[in-house]
């Protein structure tokens, strides 16, 4: 079952490289995303069996991420049908890379071997790079290049971390997760510590934690909205899954204190740094990129705090992904209509496109964690965890940074929505598909914010138990 | 044996053999150029010719100009006393003689630079300034090599490092020797004004470094300068040979033959490098010399690592 | 075969230093090919007494990918570029060499506190691989042309591979293959992006790093 899930998009990706019609590719992508989502939903009822001698296993942690990926790809595929109606460029390489991305991200969620995990994450980096430079102008090429280089260096460091883990596990003689967990007592502590540092720096670079976040504003600012949704909502969280797997081993070896202090420092840094840059920002996609850095910081803080914070972090994974759908798809829609996402050039959206204006407000509220969106709930859980562990300074810093983030993004969004409308580039009608995708995410996020369904709650608790090592 | 006798024998051998290897280099270069080239013994004939001529002195020069060739040749001859030639042990050896070696070279170089400036000609001045700059970097590499070798041999006497009972062996310390040999080869090319640092055959004064400093010398003075350059090359190659070919069989004849053969190989290597490369732009020469230093430094680090 | 392994490690670091100080892109790519050649032969040196099919497989794939395919991809990416020399790196060539030497010393110093378990064939593998990684990183960071930055990344990967060579029995062959393949695809994609960059930026010498103050 898992193999089908992985191979199906991969083969379709190869097939899409053939000369086909643009519309056919879009429909194929929609079909594949739908199939992927249906299979994932079936996993909620019953987990699939492991394959390849335990190399591919789906556990609760993986299922969370897999569901996120499925939903994100589904909403992007619906959005794309509307987006490409007005987009003249060929989409052959673009679609192929999207298929490959779906396939490799699926591998990340189910890989139980650290080497395989690395290979899959590196593959996701490689296949997402051509997506950024879709428009092939100077700035997007520079953004792609910076993304490729910084993330490749990060991934190389993560590879070194994997090797250090292999050395630490010299007696255990394997890099499979269950084997490592069983033989946790025999892992060499010094090499484990070194490996943890390299993992956090390497995969953190991929996540966009400060101080290796510099690729985010440029990459997210230049890529189209749909691509950024996948990158910000799914790709960065794939790296977070890698950190969660490392945390599983750390908790068994008793190095919890070591890694949580590093994570808390990174998390706080990732909260402070974007707050410093957001206030001068005028481009909404770049502002959302800074917001993404901040959300990654929150995730990592939650992981570092353990127990309640971890529950909050896992819940935040879902909410963050949905919020990103709203934020970046709306920004993409604005970009297509006006040709720019800067608040200096785009004004008065609410007068011409009322639905898009409403979505922008929803994006602002969802992205900064306002009631009734789900992000409010998960951020509250993480702050709660800080209070429980008596880190009051941390609470103060976090709240201030989140507030600054709200002010910064709010300023841009309100500037874009209100004011004298400038002439947009496209004819004045809203697109059904684009709006449907965003609306679905809004509805889902508000629903989760108000009521947590019990299967989800059970899944989250199972996942927390898995990371904590209680099972 | 009497020390004076040893010194005289040493000098006799050095003075006789040295011009031969310069001829070998010229022959290799001619071979690469498809020419027959001058005979291998051409250097002897050149020296003979120069010794029979008289010197002409410019009116701007002072005693420094007259002293420089003498000091140069004398310094190089003293240097040759510190270096063993094959089985022939160095007549003069004491702890710390590597410093004497380096600074004797510095003395010779100082007088050459001063003589160049003494002529008051801008060409010589230009060559002098280039020589001064490059020799700073070369000495850096040279000293780094000496440091590494002295760590290996646990002594700071040149003869112990490369002499008859040397501790060098490719099996035990292969990588370190590789690095030191590579670095020292570059130092040889730099010190003896060979391509890629300086072209000894060029006739354009603007491109010269060493040749232009001795442009104004003539007759016996020029013979002394020429002889000094030849002996310097011989001595440096003699230091490199035990590093590359540390072979000790115990049989005197065999060892001497091996030594001469190795010297031939080194000369051919220099000739090949001269033929296949072009002279580097002057602002790239410092990179080459810094690479020589970096290699020697790397060898030093590896030696410290290996304990 | 300890001395052969030692010599190979030293040569690999030596060649990284040469690339660091070089200013001609074509020469740099060729030196990288030589470095990958030595790296590809290393498994043979390490297990000289008991060569397994696994060693042969990994050596072969490394040689094909890194010595033959990757350099040709890089040459293809710069085929239209007329200016083959490098513009001055951010800290100058001479300073880069001195820094490189200091980095090597630093890497050896760090390796003093790290002890590999088991009995490795040569004790130079760890410090040399660390030096190569750091030198590759330095090339990436101080150079301004896209192709040389790719070369820096490749040298980093070479250093990591050198480290992995001593871990053969822990990593399954398939994962090693996956890693090599990933690196190959990485270079492939980088070369394509470099190609686009060269087409887009008319002056091929223009720096890929935006000037200070330039935002987009």
PDB file of C-alpha atoms in Angstrom, chain A residues 105-306:
ATOM      1  CA  UNK A 105       7.473  13.891   0.673  1.00  0.00           C
ATOM      2  CA  UNK A 106       5.452  10.720   1.120  1.00  0.00           C
ATOM      3  CA  UNK A 107       8.692   8.795   1.497  1.00  0.00           C
ATOM      4  CA  UNK A 108       9.774  11.202   4.258  1.00  0.00           C
ATOM      5  CA  UNK A 109       6.645  10.495   6.265  1.00  0.00           C
ATOM      6  CA  UNK A 110       7.119   6.743   6.197  1.00  0.00           C
ATOM      7  CA  UNK A 111      10.866   6.254   6.328  1.00  0.00           C
ATOM      8  CA  UNK A 112      12.050   4.520   9.451  1.00  0.00           C
ATOM      9  CA  UNK A 113      15.713   4.504   8.481  1.00  0.00           C
ATOM     10  CA  UNK A 114      17.716   7.659   9.060  1.00  0.00           C
ATOM     11  CA  UNK A 115      19.676   7.267   5.863  1.00  0.00           C
ATOM     12  CA  UNK A 116      16.501   6.888   3.826  1.00  0.00           C
ATOM     13  CA  UNK A 117      15.030   9.888   5.642  1.00  0.00           C
ATOM     14  CA  UNK A 118      18.010  11.951   4.585  1.00  0.00           C
ATOM     15  CA  UNK A 119      17.821  10.809   0.981  1.00  0.00           C
ATOM     16  CA  UNK A 120      14.130  11.691   0.831  1.00  0.00           C
ATOM     17  CA  UNK A 121      14.553  15.146   2.372  1.00  0.00           C
ATOM     18  CA  UNK A 122      17.432  15.932   0.038  1.00  0.00           C
ATOM     19  CA  UNK A 123      15.238  14.825  -2.856  1.00  0.00           C
ATOM     20  CA  UNK A 124      12.452  17.164  -1.735  1.00  0.00           C
ATOM     21  CA  UNK A 125      14.943  20.051  -1.673  1.00  0.00           C
ATOM     22  CA  UNK A 126      16.095  19.258  -5.171  1.00  0.00           C
ATOM     23  CA  UNK A 127      12.654  18.922  -6.677  1.00  0.00           C
ATOM     24  CA  UNK A 128      11.324  22.074  -5.056  1.00  0.00           C
ATOM     25  CA  UNK A 129      14.136  24.253  -6.401  1.00  0.00           C
ATOM     26  CA  UNK A 130      13.000  24.409 -10.054  1.00  0.00           C
ATOM     27  CA  UNK A 131       9.527  25.312  -8.838  1.00  0.00           C
ATOM     28  CA  UNK A 132      10.795  28.596  -7.426  1.00  0.00           C
ATOM     29  CA  UNK A 133      12.276  29.826 -10.668  1.00  0.00           C
ATOM     30  CA  UNK A 134       9.117  29.197 -12.649  1.00  0.00           C
ATOM     31  CA  UNK A 135       9.118  32.737 -13.980  1.00  0.00           C
ATOM     32  CA  UNK A 136      12.819  32.650 -14.937  1.00  0.00           C
ATOM     33  CA  UNK A 137      13.662  36.254 -14.266  1.00  0.00           C
ATOM     34  CA  UNK A 138      16.797  37.513 -12.560  1.00  0.00           C
ATOM     35  CA  UNK A 139      15.373  37.800  -9.075  1.00  0.00           C
ATOM     36  CA  UNK A 140      13.700  34.429  -9.045  1.00  0.00           C
ATOM     37  CA  UNK A 141      16.899  32.794 -10.300  1.00  0.00           C
ATOM     38  CA  UNK A 142      18.881  34.461  -7.551  1.00  0.00           C
ATOM     39  CA  UNK A 143      16.282  33.352  -5.036  1.00  0.00           C
ATOM     40  CA  UNK A 144      16.424  29.785  -6.374  1.00  0.00           C
ATOM     41  CA  UNK A 145      20.174  29.777  -6.240  1.00  0.00           C
ATOM     42  CA  UNK A 146      20.285  31.003  -2.682  1.00  0.00           C
ATOM     43  CA  UNK A 147      17.680  28.423  -1.672  1.00  0.00           C
ATOM     44  CA  UNK A 148      19.566  25.635  -3.397  1.00  0.00           C
ATOM     45  CA  UNK A 149      22.926  26.516  -1.899  1.00  0.00           C
ATOM     46  CA  UNK A 150      21.824  27.252   1.650  1.00  0.00           C
ATOM     47  CA  UNK A 151      19.598  24.196   1.846  1.00  0.00           C
ATOM     48  CA  UNK A 152      22.217  21.966   0.241  1.00  0.00           C
ATOM     49  CA  UNK A 153      24.756  23.032   2.833  1.00  0.00           C
ATOM     50  CA  UNK A 154      22.188  22.403   5.544  1.00  0.00           C
ATOM     51  CA  UNK A 155      21.400  18.995   4.153  1.00  0.00           C
ATOM     52  CA  UNK A 156      25.091  18.168   3.900  1.00  0.00           C
ATOM     53  CA  UNK A 157      25.453  18.991   7.592  1.00  0.00           C
ATOM     54  CA  UNK A 158      22.443  16.789   8.291  1.00  0.00           C
ATOM     55  CA  UNK A 159      24.212  14.007   6.391  1.00  0.00           C
ATOM     56  CA  UNK A 160      27.209  14.421   8.639  1.00  0.00           C
ATOM     57  CA  UNK A 161      24.801  14.236  11.562  1.00  0.00           C
ATOM     58  CA  UNK A 162      23.462  10.967  10.183  1.00  0.00           C
ATOM     59  CA  UNK A 163      26.977   9.596   9.943  1.00  0.00           C
ATOM     60  CA  UNK A 164      27.781  10.696  13.476  1.00  0.00           C
ATOM     61  CA  UNK A 165      24.619   8.906  14.582  1.00  0.00           C
ATOM     62  CA  UNK A 166      25.879   5.815  12.777  1.00  0.00           C
ATOM     63  CA  UNK A 167      29.144   6.054  14.700  1.00  0.00           C
ATOM     64  CA  UNK A 168      27.284   6.533  17.969  1.00  0.00           C
ATOM     65  CA  UNK A 169      25.277   3.433  17.082  1.00  0.00           C
ATOM     66  CA  UNK A 170      28.400   1.432  16.345  1.00  0.00           C
ATOM     67  CA  UNK A 171      27.401  -1.386  18.645  1.00  0.00           C
ATOM     68  CA  UNK A 172      23.808  -1.400  17.474  1.00  0.00           C
ATOM     69  CA  UNK A 173      24.986  -1.634  13.870  1.00  0.00           C
ATOM     70  CA  UNK A 174      21.886  -0.253  12.224  1.00  0.00           C
ATOM     71  CA  UNK A 175      20.150   3.036  11.543  1.00  0.00           C
ATOM     72  CA  UNK A 176      16.606   1.717  11.714  1.00  0.00           C
ATOM     73  CA  UNK A 177      14.550   3.598  14.260  1.00  0.00           C
ATOM     74  CA  UNK A 178      13.136   0.674  16.285  1.00  0.00           C
ATOM     75  CA  UNK A 179      16.579  -0.973  16.492  1.00  0.00           C
ATOM     76  CA  UNK A 180      18.125   2.278  17.680  1.00  0.00           C
ATOM     77  CA  UNK A 181      15.387   2.744  20.265  1.00  0.00           C
ATOM     78  CA  UNK A 182      15.867  -0.751  21.595  1.00  0.00           C
ATOM     79  CA  UNK A 183      19.635  -0.381  21.862  1.00  0.00           C
ATOM     80  CA  UNK A 184      19.470   3.181  23.137  1.00  0.00           C
ATOM     81  CA  UNK A 185      21.501   2.411  26.213  1.00  0.00           C
ATOM     82  CA  UNK A 186      24.562   1.452  24.192  1.00  0.00           C
ATOM     83  CA  UNK A 187      24.753   4.642  22.148  1.00  0.00           C
ATOM     84  CA  UNK A 188      27.909   6.646  22.668  1.00  0.00           C
ATOM     85  CA  UNK A 189      26.941   9.897  24.378  1.00  0.00           C
ATOM     86  CA  UNK A 190      29.617  12.176  22.902  1.00  0.00           C
ATOM     87  CA  UNK A 191      28.937  11.165  19.338  1.00  0.00           C
ATOM     88  CA  UNK A 192      25.180  11.427  19.986  1.00  0.00           C
ATOM     89  CA  UNK A 193      25.598  14.993  21.192  1.00  0.00           C
ATOM     90  CA  UNK A 194      27.638  15.886  18.122  1.00  0.00           C
ATOM     91  CA  UNK A 195      25.063  14.235  15.905  1.00  0.00           C
ATOM     92  CA  UNK A 196      22.209  16.136  17.591  1.00  0.00           C
ATOM     93  CA  UNK A 197      23.949  19.461  17.004  1.00  0.00           C
ATOM     94  CA  UNK A 198      24.508  18.690  13.329  1.00  0.00           C
ATOM     95  CA  UNK A 199      20.943  17.432  12.909  1.00  0.00           C
ATOM     96  CA  UNK A 200      19.456  20.553  14.466  1.00  0.00           C
ATOM     97  CA  UNK A 201      21.665  22.889  12.446  1.00  0.00           C
ATOM     98  CA  UNK A 202      21.198  20.921   9.232  1.00  0.00           C
ATOM     99  CA  UNK A 203      17.493  20.162   9.321  1.00  0.00           C
ATOM    100  CA  UNK A 204      16.864  23.490  11.016  1.00  0.00           C
ATOM    101  CA  UNK A 205      18.439  25.188   8.023  1.00  0.00           C
ATOM    102  CA  UNK A 206      15.948  23.331   5.880  1.00  0.00           C
ATOM    103  CA  UNK A 207      13.107  24.384   8.165  1.00  0.00           C
ATOM    104  CA  UNK A 208      14.133  27.982   8.007  1.00  0.00           C
ATOM    105  CA  UNK A 209      15.042  28.501  11.631  1.00  0.00           C
ATOM    106  CA  UNK A 210      17.068  31.565  12.427  1.00  0.00           C
ATOM    107  CA  UNK A 211      19.904  32.183  11.776  1.00  0.00           C
ATOM    108  CA  UNK A 212      19.755  30.090   8.600  1.00  0.00           C
ATOM    109  CA  UNK A 213      16.456  31.538   7.502  1.00  0.00           C
ATOM    110  CA  UNK A 214      17.834  33.984   4.946  1.00  0.00           C
ATOM    111  CA  UNK A 215      16.607  31.954   1.998  1.00  0.00           C
ATOM    112  CA  UNK A 216      12.988  32.142   3.117  1.00  0.00           C
ATOM    113  CA  UNK A 217      12.008  35.746   2.342  1.00  0.00           C
ATOM    114  CA  UNK A 218      13.594  35.583  -1.085  1.00  0.00           C
ATOM    115  CA  UNK A 219      12.374  32.132  -2.049  1.00  0.00           C
ATOM    116  CA  UNK A 220       8.848  32.672  -0.761  1.00  0.00           C
ATOM    117  CA  UNK A 221       8.780  36.170  -2.192  1.00  0.00           C
ATOM    118  CA  UNK A 222       9.703  35.023  -5.686  1.00  0.00           C
ATOM    119  CA  UNK A 223       7.884  31.711  -6.045  1.00  0.00           C
ATOM    120  CA  UNK A 224       4.206  31.559  -6.984  1.00  0.00           C
ATOM    121  CA  UNK A 225       1.699  31.158  -4.170  1.00  0.00           C
ATOM    122  CA  UNK A 226       0.938  27.506  -4.840  1.00  0.00           C
ATOM    123  CA  UNK A 227       4.580  26.491  -4.630  1.00  0.00           C
ATOM    124  CA  UNK A 228       5.075  28.413  -1.432  1.00  0.00           C
ATOM    125  CA  UNK A 229       2.093  26.657   0.147  1.00  0.00           C
ATOM    126  CA  UNK A 230       3.779  23.332  -0.450  1.00  0.00           C
ATOM    127  CA  UNK A 231       7.117  24.568   0.741  1.00  0.00           C
ATOM    128  CA  UNK A 232       5.952  26.417   3.824  1.00  0.00           C
ATOM    129  CA  UNK A 233       3.212  24.016   4.775  1.00  0.00           C
ATOM    130  CA  UNK A 234       4.712  20.654   3.963  1.00  0.00           C
ATOM    131  CA  UNK A 235       8.422  20.839   3.174  1.00  0.00           C
ATOM    132  CA  UNK A 236       9.497  22.626   6.315  1.00  0.00           C
ATOM    133  CA  UNK A 237       7.370  20.310   8.400  1.00  0.00           C
ATOM    134  CA  UNK A 238       9.044  17.318   6.795  1.00  0.00           C
ATOM    135  CA  UNK A 239      12.295  18.566   8.273  1.00  0.00           C
ATOM    136  CA  UNK A 240      10.484  19.011  11.554  1.00  0.00           C
ATOM    137  CA  UNK A 241       9.511  15.346  11.347  1.00  0.00           C
ATOM    138  CA  UNK A 242      13.203  14.525  11.069  1.00  0.00           C
ATOM    139  CA  UNK A 243      13.826  16.499  14.253  1.00  0.00           C
ATOM    140  CA  UNK A 244      10.960  14.636  15.921  1.00  0.00           C
ATOM    141  CA  UNK A 245      12.556  11.307  15.001  1.00  0.00           C
ATOM    142  CA  UNK A 246      15.853  12.473  16.497  1.00  0.00           C
ATOM    143  CA  UNK A 247      13.953  13.549  19.600  1.00  0.00           C
ATOM    144  CA  UNK A 248      12.539  10.031  19.886  1.00  0.00           C
ATOM    145  CA  UNK A 249      16.043   8.635  20.212  1.00  0.00           C
ATOM    146  CA  UNK A 250      17.204  11.422  22.501  1.00  0.00           C
ATOM    147  CA  UNK A 251      14.388  10.790  24.919  1.00  0.00           C
ATOM    148  CA  UNK A 252      15.359   7.137  25.126  1.00  0.00           C
ATOM    149  CA  UNK A 253      19.034   7.921  25.696  1.00  0.00           C
ATOM    150  CA  UNK A 254      18.359  10.545  28.312  1.00  0.00           C
ATOM    151  CA  UNK A 255      19.773  13.470  26.341  1.00  0.00           C
ATOM    152  CA  UNK A 256      16.479  15.359  26.592  1.00  0.00           C
ATOM    153  CA  UNK A 257      17.984  18.264  28.488  1.00  0.00           C
ATOM    154  CA  UNK A 258      20.762  18.723  25.933  1.00  0.00           C
ATOM    155  CA  UNK A 259      18.628  18.875  22.858  1.00  0.00           C
ATOM    156  CA  UNK A 260      15.773  20.804  24.407  1.00  0.00           C
ATOM    157  CA  UNK A 261      18.078  23.652  25.431  1.00  0.00           C
ATOM    158  CA  UNK A 262      19.417  23.932  21.888  1.00  0.00           C
ATOM    159  CA  UNK A 263      15.901  23.801  20.484  1.00  0.00           C
ATOM    160  CA  UNK A 264      14.584  26.446  22.872  1.00  0.00           C
ATOM    161  CA  UNK A 265      17.422  28.793  21.937  1.00  0.00           C
ATOM    162  CA  UNK A 266      16.767  28.265  18.203  1.00  0.00           C
ATOM    163  CA  UNK A 267      13.061  28.703  18.753  1.00  0.00           C
ATOM    164  CA  UNK A 268      13.427  31.981  20.598  1.00  0.00           C
ATOM    165  CA  UNK A 269      15.881  33.247  17.983  1.00  0.00           C
ATOM    166  CA  UNK A 270      13.395  32.343  15.276  1.00  0.00           C
ATOM    167  CA  UNK A 271      10.762  34.379  17.084  1.00  0.00           C
ATOM    168  CA  UNK A 272      12.912  37.441  17.613  1.00  0.00           C
ATOM    169  CA  UNK A 273      14.619  37.703  14.224  1.00  0.00           C
ATOM    170  CA  UNK A 274      11.501  37.902  12.025  1.00  0.00           C
ATOM    171  CA  UNK A 275       9.970  40.415  14.430  1.00  0.00           C
ATOM    172  CA  UNK A 276      12.982  42.625  13.763  1.00  0.00           C
ATOM    173  CA  UNK A 277      12.504  42.514  10.018  1.00  0.00           C
ATOM    174  CA  UNK A 278       8.738  42.512   9.621  1.00  0.00           C
ATOM    175  CA  UNK A 279       8.072  46.121  10.457  1.00  0.00           C
ATOM    176  CA  UNK A 280       9.808  47.567   7.409  1.00  0.00           C
ATOM    177  CA  UNK A 281       8.376  45.042   4.996  1.00  0.00           C
ATOM    178  CA  UNK A 282       5.987  46.066   2.229  1.00  0.00           C
ATOM    179  CA  UNK A 283       5.713  42.865   0.230  1.00  0.00           C
ATOM    180  CA  UNK A 284       3.050  40.561   1.583  1.00  0.00           C
ATOM    181  CA  UNK A 285       4.648  37.302   0.489  1.00  0.00           C
ATOM    182  CA  UNK A 286       7.902  38.211   2.182  1.00  0.00           C
ATOM    183  CA  UNK A 287       5.954  39.202   5.279  1.00  0.00           C
ATOM    184  CA  UNK A 288       4.245  35.822   5.263  1.00  0.00           C
ATOM    185  CA  UNK A 289       7.689  34.237   4.892  1.00  0.00           C
ATOM    186  CA  UNK A 290       8.811  35.901   8.098  1.00  0.00           C
ATOM    187  CA  UNK A 291       5.627  34.635   9.688  1.00  0.00           C
ATOM    188  CA  UNK A 292       6.595  31.153   8.535  1.00  0.00           C
ATOM    189  CA  UNK A 293       9.987  31.495  10.254  1.00  0.00           C
ATOM    190  CA  UNK A 294       8.174  32.482  13.414  1.00  0.00           C
ATOM    191  CA  UNK A 295       5.833  29.504  13.229  1.00  0.00           C
ATOM    192  CA  UNK A 296       8.808  27.187  12.794  1.00  0.00           C
ATOM    193  CA  UNK A 297      10.262  28.746  15.894  1.00  0.00           C
ATOM    194  CA  UNK A 298       7.068  27.971  17.741  1.00  0.00           C
ATOM    195  CA  UNK A 299       7.145  24.351  16.580  1.00  0.00           C
ATOM    196  CA  UNK A 300      10.690  23.939  17.756  1.00  0.00           C
ATOM    197  CA  UNK A 301       9.928  25.629  21.070  1.00  0.00           C
ATOM    198  CA  UNK A 302       7.045  23.236  21.580  1.00  0.00           C
ATOM    199  CA  UNK A 303       9.311  20.281  20.905  1.00  0.00           C
ATOM    200  CA  UNK A 304      11.914  21.599  23.272  1.00  0.00           C
ATOM    201  CA  UNK A 305       9.455  22.057  26.095  1.00  0.00           C
ATOM    202  CA  UNK A 306       8.131  18.517  25.968  1.00  0.00           C
TER     203      UNK A 306
END
